[in-house]
PDB file of C-alpha atoms in Angstrom:
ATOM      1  CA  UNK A   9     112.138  64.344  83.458  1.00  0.00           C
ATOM      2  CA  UNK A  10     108.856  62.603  82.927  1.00  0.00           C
ATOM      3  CA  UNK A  11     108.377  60.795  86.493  1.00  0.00           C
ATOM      4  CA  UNK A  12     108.352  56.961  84.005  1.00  0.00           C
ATOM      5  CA  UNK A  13     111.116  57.948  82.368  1.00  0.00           C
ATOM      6  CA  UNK A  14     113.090  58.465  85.585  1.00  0.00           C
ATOM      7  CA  UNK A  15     111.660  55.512  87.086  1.00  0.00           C
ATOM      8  CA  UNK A  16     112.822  53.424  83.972  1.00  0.00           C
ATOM      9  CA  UNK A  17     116.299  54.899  84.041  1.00  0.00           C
ATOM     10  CA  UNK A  18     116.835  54.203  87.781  1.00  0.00           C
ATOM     11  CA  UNK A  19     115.509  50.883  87.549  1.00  0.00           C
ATOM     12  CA  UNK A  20     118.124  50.476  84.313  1.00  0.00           C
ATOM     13  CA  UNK A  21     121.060  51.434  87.055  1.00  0.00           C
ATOM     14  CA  UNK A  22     119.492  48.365  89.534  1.00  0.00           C
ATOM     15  CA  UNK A  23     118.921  45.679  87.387  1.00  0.00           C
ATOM     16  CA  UNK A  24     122.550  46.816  85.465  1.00  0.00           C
ATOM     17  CA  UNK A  25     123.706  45.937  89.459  1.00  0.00           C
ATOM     18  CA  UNK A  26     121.913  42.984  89.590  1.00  0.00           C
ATOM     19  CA  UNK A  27     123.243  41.307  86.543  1.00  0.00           C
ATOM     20  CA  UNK A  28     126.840  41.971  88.128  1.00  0.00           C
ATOM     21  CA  UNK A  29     125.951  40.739  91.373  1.00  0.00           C
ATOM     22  CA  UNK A  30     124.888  37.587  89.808  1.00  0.00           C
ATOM     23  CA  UNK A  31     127.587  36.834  87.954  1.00  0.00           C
ATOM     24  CA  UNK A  32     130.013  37.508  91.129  1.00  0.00           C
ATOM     25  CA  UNK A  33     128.409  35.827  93.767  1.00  0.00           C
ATOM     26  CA  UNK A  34     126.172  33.092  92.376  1.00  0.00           C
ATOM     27  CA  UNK A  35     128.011  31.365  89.792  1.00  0.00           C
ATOM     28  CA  UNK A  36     127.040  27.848  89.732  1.00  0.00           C
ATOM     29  CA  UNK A  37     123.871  27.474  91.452  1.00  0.00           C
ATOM     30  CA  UNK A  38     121.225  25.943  89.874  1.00  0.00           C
ATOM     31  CA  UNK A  39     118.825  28.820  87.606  1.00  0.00           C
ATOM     32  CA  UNK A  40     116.178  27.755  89.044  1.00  0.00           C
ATOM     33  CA  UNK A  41     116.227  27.202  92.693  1.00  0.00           C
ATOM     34  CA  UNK A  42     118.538  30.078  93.089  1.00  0.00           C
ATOM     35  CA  UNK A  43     115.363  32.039  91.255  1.00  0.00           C
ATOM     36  CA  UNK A  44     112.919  30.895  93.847  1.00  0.00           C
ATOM     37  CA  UNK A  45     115.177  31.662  96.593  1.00  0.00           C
ATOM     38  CA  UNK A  46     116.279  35.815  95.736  1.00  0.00           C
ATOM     39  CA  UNK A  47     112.478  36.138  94.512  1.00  0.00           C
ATOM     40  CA  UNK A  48     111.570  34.829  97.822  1.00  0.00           C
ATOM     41  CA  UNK A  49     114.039  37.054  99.800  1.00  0.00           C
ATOM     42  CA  UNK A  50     112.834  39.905  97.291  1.00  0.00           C
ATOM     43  CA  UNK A  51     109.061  39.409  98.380  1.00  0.00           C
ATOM     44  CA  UNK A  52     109.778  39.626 101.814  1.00  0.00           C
ATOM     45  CA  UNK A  53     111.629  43.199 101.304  1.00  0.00           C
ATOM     46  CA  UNK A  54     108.702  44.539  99.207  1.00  0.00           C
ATOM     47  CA  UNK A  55     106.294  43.415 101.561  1.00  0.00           C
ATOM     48  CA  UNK A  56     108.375  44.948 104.127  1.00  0.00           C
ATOM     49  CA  UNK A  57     109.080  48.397 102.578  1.00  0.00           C
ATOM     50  CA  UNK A  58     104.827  48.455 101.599  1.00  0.00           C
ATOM     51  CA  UNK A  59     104.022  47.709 105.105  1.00  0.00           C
ATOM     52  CA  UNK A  60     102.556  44.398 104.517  1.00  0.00           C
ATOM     53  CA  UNK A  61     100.065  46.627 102.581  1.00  0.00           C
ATOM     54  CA  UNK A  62      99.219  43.819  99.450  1.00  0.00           C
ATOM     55  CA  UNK A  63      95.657  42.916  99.837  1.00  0.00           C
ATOM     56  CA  UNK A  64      93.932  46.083 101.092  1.00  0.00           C
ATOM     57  CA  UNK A  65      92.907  49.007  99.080  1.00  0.00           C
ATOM     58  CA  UNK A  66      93.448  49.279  95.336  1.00  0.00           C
ATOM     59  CA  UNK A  67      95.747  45.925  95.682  1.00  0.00           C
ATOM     60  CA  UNK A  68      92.312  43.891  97.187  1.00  0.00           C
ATOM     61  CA  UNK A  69      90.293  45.286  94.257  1.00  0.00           C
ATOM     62  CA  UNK A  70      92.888  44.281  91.762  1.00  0.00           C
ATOM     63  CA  UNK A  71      92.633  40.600  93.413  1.00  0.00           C
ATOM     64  CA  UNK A  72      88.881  40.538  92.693  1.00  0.00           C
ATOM     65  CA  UNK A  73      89.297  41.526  88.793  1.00  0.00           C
ATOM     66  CA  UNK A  74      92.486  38.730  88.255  1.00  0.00           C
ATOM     67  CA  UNK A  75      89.463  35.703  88.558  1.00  0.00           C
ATOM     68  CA  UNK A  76      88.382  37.498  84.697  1.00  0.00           C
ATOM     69  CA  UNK A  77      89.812  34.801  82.299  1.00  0.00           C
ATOM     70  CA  UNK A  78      91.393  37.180  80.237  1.00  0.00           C
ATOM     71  CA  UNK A  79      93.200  38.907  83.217  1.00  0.00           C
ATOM     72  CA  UNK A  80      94.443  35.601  84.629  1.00  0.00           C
ATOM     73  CA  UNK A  81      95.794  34.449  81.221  1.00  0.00           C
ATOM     74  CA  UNK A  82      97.973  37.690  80.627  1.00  0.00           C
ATOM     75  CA  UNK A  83      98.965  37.199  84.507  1.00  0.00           C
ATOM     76  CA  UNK A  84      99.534  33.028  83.708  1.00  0.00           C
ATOM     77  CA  UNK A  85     101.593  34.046  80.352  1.00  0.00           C
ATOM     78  CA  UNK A  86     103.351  37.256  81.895  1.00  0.00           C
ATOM     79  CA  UNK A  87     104.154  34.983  84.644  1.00  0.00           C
ATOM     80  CA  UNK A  88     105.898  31.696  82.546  1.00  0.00           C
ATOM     81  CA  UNK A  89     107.353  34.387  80.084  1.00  0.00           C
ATOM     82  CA  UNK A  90     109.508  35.862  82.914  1.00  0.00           C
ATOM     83  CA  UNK A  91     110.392  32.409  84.478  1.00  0.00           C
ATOM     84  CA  UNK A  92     111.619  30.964  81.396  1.00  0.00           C
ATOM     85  CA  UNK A  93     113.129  34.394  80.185  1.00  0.00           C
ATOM     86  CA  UNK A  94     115.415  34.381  83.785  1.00  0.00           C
ATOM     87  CA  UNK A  95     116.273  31.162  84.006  1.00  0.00           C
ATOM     88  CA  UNK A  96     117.910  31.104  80.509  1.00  0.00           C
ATOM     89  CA  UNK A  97     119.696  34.216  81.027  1.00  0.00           C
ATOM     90  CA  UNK A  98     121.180  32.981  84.545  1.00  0.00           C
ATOM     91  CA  UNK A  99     122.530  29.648  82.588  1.00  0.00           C
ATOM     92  CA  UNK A 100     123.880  32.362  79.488  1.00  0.00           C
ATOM     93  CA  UNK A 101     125.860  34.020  82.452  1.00  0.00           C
ATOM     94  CA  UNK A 102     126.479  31.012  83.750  1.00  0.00           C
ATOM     95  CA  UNK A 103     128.599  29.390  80.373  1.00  0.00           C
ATOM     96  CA  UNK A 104     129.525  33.363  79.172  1.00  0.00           C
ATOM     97  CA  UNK A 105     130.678  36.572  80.459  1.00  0.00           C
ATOM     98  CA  UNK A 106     128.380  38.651  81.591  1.00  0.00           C
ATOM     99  CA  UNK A 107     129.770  41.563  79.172  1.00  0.00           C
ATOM    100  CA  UNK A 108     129.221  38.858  76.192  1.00  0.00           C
ATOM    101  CA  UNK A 109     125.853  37.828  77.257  1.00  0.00           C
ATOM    102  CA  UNK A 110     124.341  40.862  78.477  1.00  0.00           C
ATOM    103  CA  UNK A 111     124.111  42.988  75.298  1.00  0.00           C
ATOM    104  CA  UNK A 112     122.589  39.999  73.056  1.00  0.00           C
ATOM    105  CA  UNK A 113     120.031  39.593  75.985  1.00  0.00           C
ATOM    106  CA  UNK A 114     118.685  42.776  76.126  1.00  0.00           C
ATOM    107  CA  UNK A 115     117.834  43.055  72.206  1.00  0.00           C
ATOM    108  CA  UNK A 116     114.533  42.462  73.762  1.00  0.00           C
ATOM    109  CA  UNK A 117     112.373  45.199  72.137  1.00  0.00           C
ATOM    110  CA  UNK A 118     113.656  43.736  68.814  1.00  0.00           C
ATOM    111  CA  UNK A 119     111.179  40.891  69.739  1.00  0.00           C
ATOM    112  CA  UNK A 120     108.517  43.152  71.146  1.00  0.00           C
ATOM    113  CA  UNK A 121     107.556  44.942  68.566  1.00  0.00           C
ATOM    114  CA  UNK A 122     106.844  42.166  66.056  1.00  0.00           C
ATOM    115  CA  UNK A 123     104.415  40.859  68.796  1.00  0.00           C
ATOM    116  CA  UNK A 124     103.006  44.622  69.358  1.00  0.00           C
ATOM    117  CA  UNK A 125     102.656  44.604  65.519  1.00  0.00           C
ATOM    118  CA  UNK A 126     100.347  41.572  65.176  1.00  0.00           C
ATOM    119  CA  UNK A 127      98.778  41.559  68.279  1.00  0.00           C
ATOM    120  CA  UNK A 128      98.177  45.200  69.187  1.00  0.00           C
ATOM    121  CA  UNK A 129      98.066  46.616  65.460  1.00  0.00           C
ATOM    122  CA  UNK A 130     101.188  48.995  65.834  1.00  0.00           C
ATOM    123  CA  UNK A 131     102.511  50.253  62.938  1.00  0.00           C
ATOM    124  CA  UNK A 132     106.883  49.639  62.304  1.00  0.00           C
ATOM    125  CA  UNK A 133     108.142  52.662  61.706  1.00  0.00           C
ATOM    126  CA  UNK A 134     111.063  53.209  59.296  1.00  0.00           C
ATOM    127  CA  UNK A 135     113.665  54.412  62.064  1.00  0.00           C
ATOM    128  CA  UNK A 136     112.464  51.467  63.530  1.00  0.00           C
ATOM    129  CA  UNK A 137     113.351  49.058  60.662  1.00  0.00           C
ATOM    130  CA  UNK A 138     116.801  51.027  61.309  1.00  0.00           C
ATOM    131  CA  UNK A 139     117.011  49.887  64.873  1.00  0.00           C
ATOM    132  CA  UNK A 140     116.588  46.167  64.164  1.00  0.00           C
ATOM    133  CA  UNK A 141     120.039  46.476  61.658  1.00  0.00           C
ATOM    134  CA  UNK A 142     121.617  48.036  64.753  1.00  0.00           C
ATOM    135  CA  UNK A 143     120.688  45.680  67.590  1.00  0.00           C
ATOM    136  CA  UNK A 144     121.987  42.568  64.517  1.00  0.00           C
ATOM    137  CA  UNK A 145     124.913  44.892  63.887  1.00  0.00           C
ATOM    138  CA  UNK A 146     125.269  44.451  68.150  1.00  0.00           C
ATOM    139  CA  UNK A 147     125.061  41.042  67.830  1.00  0.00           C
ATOM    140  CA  UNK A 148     127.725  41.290  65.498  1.00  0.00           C
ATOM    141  CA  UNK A 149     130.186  43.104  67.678  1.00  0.00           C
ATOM    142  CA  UNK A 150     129.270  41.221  70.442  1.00  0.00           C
ATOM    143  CA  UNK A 151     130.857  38.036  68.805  1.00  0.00           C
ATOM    144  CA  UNK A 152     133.492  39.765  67.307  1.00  0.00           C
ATOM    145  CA  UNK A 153     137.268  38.434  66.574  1.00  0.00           C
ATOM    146  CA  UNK A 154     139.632  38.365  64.207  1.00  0.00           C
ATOM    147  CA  UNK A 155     139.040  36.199  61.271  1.00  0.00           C
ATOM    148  CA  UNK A 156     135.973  36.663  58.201  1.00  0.00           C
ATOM    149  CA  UNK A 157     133.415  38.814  58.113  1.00  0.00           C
ATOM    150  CA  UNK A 158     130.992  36.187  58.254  1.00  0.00           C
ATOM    151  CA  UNK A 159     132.763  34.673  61.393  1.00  0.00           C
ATOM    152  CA  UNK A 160     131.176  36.214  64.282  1.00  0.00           C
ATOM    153  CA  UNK A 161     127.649  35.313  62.524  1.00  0.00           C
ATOM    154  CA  UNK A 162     128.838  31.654  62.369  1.00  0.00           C
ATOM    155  CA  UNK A 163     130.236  31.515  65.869  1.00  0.00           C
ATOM    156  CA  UNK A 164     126.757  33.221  67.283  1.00  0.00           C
ATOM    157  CA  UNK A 165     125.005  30.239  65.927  1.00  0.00           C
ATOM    158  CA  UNK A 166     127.495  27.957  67.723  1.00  0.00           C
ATOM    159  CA  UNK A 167     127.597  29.903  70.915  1.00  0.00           C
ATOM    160  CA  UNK A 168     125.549  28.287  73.224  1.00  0.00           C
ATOM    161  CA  UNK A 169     125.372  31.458  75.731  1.00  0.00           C
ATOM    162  CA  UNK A 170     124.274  33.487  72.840  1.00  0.00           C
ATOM    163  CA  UNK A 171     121.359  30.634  71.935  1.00  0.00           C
ATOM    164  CA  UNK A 172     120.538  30.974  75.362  1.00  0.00           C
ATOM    165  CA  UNK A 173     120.653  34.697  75.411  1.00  0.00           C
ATOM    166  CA  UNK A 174     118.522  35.296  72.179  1.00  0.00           C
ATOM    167  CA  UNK A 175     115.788  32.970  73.417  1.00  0.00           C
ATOM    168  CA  UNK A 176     115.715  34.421  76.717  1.00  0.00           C
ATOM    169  CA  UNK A 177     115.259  37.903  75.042  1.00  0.00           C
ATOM    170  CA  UNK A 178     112.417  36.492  73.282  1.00  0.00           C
ATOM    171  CA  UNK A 179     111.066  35.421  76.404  1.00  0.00           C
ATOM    172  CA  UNK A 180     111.303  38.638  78.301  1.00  0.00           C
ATOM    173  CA  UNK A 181     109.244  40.431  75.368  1.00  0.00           C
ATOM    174  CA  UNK A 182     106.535  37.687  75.883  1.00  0.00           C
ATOM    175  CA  UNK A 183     106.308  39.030  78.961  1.00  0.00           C
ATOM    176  CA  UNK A 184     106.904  42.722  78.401  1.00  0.00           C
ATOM    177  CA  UNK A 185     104.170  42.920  76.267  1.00  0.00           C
ATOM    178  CA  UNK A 186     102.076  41.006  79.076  1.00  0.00           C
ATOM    179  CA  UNK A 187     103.514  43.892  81.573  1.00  0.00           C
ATOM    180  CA  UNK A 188     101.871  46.403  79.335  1.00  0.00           C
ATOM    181  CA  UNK A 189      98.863  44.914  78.693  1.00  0.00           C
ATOM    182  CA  UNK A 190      98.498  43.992  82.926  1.00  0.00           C
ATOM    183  CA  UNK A 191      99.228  47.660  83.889  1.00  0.00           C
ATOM    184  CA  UNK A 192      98.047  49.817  81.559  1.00  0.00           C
ATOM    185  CA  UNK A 193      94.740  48.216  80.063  1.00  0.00           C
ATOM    186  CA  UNK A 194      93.756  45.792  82.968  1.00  0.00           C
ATOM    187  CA  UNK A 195      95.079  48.479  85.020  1.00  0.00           C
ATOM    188  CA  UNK A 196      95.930  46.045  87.924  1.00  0.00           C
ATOM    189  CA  UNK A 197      97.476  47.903  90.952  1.00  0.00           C
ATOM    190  CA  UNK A 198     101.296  47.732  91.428  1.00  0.00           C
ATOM    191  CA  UNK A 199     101.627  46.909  95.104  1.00  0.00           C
ATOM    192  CA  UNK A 200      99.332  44.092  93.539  1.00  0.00           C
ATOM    193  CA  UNK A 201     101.343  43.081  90.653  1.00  0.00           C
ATOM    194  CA  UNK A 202     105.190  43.165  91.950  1.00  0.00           C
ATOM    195  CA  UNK A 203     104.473  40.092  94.642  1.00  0.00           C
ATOM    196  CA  UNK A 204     102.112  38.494  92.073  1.00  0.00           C
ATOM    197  CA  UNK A 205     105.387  38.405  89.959  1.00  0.00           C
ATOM    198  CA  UNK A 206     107.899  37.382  91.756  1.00  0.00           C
ATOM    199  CA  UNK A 207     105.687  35.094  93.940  1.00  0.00           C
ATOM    200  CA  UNK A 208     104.131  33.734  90.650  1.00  0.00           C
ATOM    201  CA  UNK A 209     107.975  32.832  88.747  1.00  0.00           C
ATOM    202  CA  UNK A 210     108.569  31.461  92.157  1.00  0.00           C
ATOM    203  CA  UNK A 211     105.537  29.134  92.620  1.00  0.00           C
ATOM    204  CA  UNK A 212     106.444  28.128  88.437  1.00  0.00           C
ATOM    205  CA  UNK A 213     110.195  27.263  89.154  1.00  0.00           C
ATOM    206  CA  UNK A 214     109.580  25.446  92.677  1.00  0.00           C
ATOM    207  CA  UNK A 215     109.386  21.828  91.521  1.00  0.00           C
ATOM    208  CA  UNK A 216     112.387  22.192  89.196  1.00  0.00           C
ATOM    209  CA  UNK A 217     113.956  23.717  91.963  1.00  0.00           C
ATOM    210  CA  UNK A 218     113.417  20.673  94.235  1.00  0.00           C
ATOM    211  CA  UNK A 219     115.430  18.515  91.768  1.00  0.00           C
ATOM    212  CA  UNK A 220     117.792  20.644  92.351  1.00  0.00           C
ATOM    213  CA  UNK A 221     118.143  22.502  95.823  1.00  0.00           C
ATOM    214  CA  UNK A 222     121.213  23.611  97.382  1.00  0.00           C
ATOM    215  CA  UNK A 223     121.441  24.626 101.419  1.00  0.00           C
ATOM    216  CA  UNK A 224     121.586  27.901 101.987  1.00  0.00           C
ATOM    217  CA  UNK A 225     124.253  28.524 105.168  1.00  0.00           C
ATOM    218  CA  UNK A 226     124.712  31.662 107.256  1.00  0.00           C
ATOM    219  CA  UNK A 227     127.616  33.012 105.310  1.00  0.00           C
ATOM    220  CA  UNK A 228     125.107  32.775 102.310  1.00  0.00           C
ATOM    221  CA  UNK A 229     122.185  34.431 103.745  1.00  0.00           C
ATOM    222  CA  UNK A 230     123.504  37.872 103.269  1.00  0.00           C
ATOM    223  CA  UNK A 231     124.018  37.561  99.673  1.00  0.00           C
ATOM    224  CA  UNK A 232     120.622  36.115  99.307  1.00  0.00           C
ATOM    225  CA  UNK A 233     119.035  39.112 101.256  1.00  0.00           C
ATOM    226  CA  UNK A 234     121.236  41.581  99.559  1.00  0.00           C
ATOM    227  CA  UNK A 235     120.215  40.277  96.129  1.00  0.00           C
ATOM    228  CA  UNK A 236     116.465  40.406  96.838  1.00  0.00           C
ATOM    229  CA  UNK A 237     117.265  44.374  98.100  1.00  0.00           C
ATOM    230  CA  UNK A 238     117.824  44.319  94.517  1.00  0.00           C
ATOM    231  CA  UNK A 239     114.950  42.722  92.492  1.00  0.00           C
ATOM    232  CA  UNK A 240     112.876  44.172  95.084  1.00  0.00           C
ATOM    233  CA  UNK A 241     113.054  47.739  93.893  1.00  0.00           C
ATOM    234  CA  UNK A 242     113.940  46.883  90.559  1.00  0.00           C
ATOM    235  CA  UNK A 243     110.983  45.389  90.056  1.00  0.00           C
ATOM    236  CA  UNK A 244     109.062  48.118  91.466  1.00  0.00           C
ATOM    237  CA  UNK A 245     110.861  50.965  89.556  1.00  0.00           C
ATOM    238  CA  UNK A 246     109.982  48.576  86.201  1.00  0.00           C
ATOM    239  CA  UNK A 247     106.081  48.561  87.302  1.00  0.00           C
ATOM    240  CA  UNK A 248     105.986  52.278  87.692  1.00  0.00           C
ATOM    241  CA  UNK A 249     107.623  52.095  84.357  1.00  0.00           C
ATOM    242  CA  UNK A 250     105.292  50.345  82.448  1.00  0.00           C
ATOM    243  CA  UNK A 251     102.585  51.626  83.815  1.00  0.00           C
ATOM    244  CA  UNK A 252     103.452  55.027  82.380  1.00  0.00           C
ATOM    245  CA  UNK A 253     105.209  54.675  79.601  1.00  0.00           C
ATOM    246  CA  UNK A 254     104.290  52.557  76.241  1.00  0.00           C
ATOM    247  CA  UNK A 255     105.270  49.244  76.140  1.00  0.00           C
ATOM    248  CA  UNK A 256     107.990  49.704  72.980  1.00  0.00           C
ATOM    249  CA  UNK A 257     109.389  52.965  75.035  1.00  0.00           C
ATOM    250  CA  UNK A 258     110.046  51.357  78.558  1.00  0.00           C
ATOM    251  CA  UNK A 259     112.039  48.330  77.324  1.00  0.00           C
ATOM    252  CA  UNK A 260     114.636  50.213  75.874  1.00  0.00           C
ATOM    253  CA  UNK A 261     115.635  52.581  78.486  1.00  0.00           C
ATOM    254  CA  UNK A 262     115.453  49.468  80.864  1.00  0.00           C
ATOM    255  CA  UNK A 263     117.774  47.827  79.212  1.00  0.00           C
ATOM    256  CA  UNK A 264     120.262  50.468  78.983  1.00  0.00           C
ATOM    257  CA  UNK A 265     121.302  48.328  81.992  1.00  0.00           C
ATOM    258  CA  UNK A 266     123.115  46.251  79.510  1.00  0.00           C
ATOM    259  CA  UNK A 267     125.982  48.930  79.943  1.00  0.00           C
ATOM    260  CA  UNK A 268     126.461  49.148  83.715  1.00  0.00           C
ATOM    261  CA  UNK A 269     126.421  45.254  83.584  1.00  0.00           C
ATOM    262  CA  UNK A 270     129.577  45.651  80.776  1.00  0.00           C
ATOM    263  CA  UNK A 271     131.204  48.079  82.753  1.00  0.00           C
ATOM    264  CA  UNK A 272     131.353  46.636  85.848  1.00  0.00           C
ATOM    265  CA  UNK A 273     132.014  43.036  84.314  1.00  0.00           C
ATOM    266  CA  UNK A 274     134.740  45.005  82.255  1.00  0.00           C
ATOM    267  CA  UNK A 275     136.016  46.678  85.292  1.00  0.00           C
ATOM    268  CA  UNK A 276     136.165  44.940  88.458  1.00  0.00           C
ATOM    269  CA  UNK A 277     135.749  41.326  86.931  1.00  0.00           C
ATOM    270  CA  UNK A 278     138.091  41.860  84.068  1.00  0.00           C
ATOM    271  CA  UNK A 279     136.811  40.271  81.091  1.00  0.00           C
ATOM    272  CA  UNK A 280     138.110  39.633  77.700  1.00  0.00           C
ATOM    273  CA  UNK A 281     137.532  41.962  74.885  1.00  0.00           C
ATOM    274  CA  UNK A 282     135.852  44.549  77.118  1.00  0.00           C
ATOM    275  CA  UNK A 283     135.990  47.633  74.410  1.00  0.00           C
ATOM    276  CA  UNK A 284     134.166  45.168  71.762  1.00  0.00           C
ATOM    277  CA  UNK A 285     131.757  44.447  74.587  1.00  0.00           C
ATOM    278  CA  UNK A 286     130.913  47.901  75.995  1.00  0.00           C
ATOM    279  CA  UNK A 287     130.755  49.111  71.826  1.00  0.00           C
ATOM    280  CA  UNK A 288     128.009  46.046  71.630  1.00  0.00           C
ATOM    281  CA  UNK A 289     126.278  47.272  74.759  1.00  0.00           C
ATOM    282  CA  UNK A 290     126.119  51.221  73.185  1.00  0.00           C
ATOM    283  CA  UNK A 291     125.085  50.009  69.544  1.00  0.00           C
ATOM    284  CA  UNK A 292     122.039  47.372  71.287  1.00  0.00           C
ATOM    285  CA  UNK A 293     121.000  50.457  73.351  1.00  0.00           C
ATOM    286  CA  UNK A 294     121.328  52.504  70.086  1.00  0.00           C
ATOM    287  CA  UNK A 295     119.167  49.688  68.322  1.00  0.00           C
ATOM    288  CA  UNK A 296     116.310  49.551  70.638  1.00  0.00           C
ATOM    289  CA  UNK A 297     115.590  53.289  71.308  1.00  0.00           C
ATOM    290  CA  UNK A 298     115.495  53.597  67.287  1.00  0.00           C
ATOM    291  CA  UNK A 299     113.002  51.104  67.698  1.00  0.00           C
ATOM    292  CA  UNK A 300     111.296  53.068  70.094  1.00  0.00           C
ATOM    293  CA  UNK A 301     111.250  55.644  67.928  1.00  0.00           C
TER     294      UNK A 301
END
């Protein structure tokens, strides 16, 4: 297997974690302090497993070319794209199940490739145009329950966990696309790029999360540190990702993690309607590799 592809898969399997861990162990904290705080704890591991290695090497020549306008505005808009796109999706969760939510959310390359159309020139594919019916049709399923056919449409509309899902999708392919553009064309290193992230969405969410804060007590800590063992290599496995793959191929096979987060939620959390959830999760995984093509 093509060494992207594998790193896409695996980080599917760690962000499909994530999402569960969040669900079970951080239900009503505020989005965005608890952001700043696992990003934090996150930073600290990456920095840790690179051997405090950001800033030398490749990673000090990649901080040289980020004071190019262009460079720093895909880094800026990358940056807001992922804050925004997170913080929605943790209040989603936070109002829905995480086998409800999750499938809408990761519709993502749905969004993507409208953007890669007009700003990048790609050309939509027919098997494409096929994928977008499928990730809808997910949507569909998704908000599925007895009544009209027209029903689940109507009740998506209402939902306010699938509003919040849907525009945190479109959020995420904001910043996809930035990804892309970042590691691929501006070719910016990833031991460079992973801390910029995380430290970036942190440095973005800070003052909202001082309207906000909650103390963190020693019980806590471990949860916090074991979350951040998460995004840490997550994040990393999604770098190496995009930074070998095209931007309307990684996406999808990322967000395959859409069906370990409706499994487990299924599972060990027991949520409603979980066949109609994990069918939503396979048909939105269905949709977006058509799109892929």
């Amino acid at each position: 297997m093509d060494a992207g592809l594998l790193a896409a898969v695996a980080a599917a399997v760690v962000w499909g974690a994530y999402l569960f861990v969040l669900k079970r162990a951080f239900a009503g904290y505020p989005p965005a302090a608890l952001t700043v705080a696992i990003n934090v704890a996150a930073v600290s591991w990456f920095l840790a497993g690179t051997g405090l290695t950001v800033g030398f090497g490749d990673a000090a020549a990649g901080v040289s070319g980020l004071v190019a306008p262009r460079r720093a505005a895909v880094v800026a808009v990358t940056t807001l794209g992922t804050a925004a796109a997170f913080v929605l999706f943790l209040r989603a969760i936070d109002q829905g199940a995480v086998s409800y939510v999750a499938p809408i959310n990761k519709i993502v390359p749905m969004f993507v490739l409208p953007l890669e159309v007009g700003l990048l020139g790609q050309v939509l594919a027919p098997v494409q145009v096929a994928g977008v019916v499928v990730t809808t049709l997910a949507v569909y399923v998704a908000n599925y329950e007895p009544g009209g056919f027209f029903a689940p449409f109507a009740r998506a509309a209402r939902s306010r966990p699938a509003q919040l899902a849907l525009a945190s999708a479109a959020c995420y392919a904001v910043a996809d696309v930035g990804k892309r553009v970042a590691l691929q064309e501006f070719s910016i290193p990833g031991t460079l790029w992973v801390p910029l992230l995380l430290a970036g969405v942190a440095v973005v969410l800070f003052p909202a999360a001082l309207r906000s804060p909650f103390a963190v007590t020693r019980r806590d800590l471990p949860k916090f540190l074991a979350a951040g063992g998460l995004v840490a290599p997550g994040e990393h496995l999604t770098t190496v990702a995009f930074a070998a793959l095209p931007a309307s191929v990684a996406p999808p096979v990322i967000n395959t993690q859409a069906i370990v987060a409706a499994v487990l939620g299924g599972v060990l959390l027991g949520e409603r309607h979980f066949r109609l959830r994990l069918a939503a999760a396979v048909l939105a995984v269905a949709g977006v590799a058509m799109i892929a093509g």
